[in-house]
Amino acid sequence: MAWVYLFAAGVLEVVWAFLMKASAGFTRPWPMAGMVVFMIGSFGLLSLSMRTLPLGTAYAIWTGIGAVGAFAVGALVLGEPLTPLRIAGVGLVASGLIVLKLASSH
C-alpha cells in the first residue's frame, strides 16, 4: 500500500505545481487555494508511504514523479518546448526512479 500512497502523493505534487504556475506568482487566489489543498494531500500521502518505505527512496521517487509529471504537463498542457536534451534529461530522471523501485526491498 505504501507504493500506492507514494504514487498518489507524486501525482498530487504535479497538480499543486501546476496550480502554483496558474497562480501567477501567488496573485490569483483560487489556484493558490487549490495549490495549498493539493500540497497538504501530497505531503500527507508521502508521510503515510514513509511509514514503511525508506526515507531516501520515498523522497527521491516522490520528487521524481513530480519532476517527470511537471515536465509532461508543461509540454502537453502549457506548450513548453520538447527539445532532445530536455527529453533525454527527463528520461534519465525516469530511469533513476525505475532503478530505485527495483532496488527497494518493499
PDB file of C-alpha atoms in Angstrom, residues 69-80 82:
ATOM      1  CA  GLY A  69       4.931  14.788 -14.274  1.00  0.00           C
ATOM      2  CA  ALA A  70       5.504  18.539 -14.238  1.00  0.00           C
ATOM      3  CA  PHE A  71       7.676  18.176 -17.337  1.00  0.00           C
ATOM      4  CA  ALA A  72       4.861  16.293 -19.095  1.00  0.00           C
ATOM      5  CA  VAL A  73       2.198  18.814 -18.040  1.00  0.00           C
ATOM      6  CA  GLY A  74       4.444  21.670 -19.115  1.00  0.00           C
ATOM      7  CA  ALA A  75       4.914  20.146 -22.554  1.00  0.00           C
ATOM      8  CA  LEU A  76       1.412  18.790 -23.138  1.00  0.00           C
ATOM      9  CA  VAL A  77      -0.728  21.458 -21.455  1.00  0.00           C
ATOM     10  CA  LEU A  78       1.403  24.602 -21.402  1.00  0.00           C
ATOM     11  CA  GLY A  79       3.163  24.122 -24.731  1.00  0.00           C
ATOM     12  CA  GLU A  80       6.683  24.140 -23.312  1.00  0.00           C
ATOM     13  CA  LEU A  82      10.257  19.335 -26.208  1.00  0.00           C
TER      14      LEU A  82
END
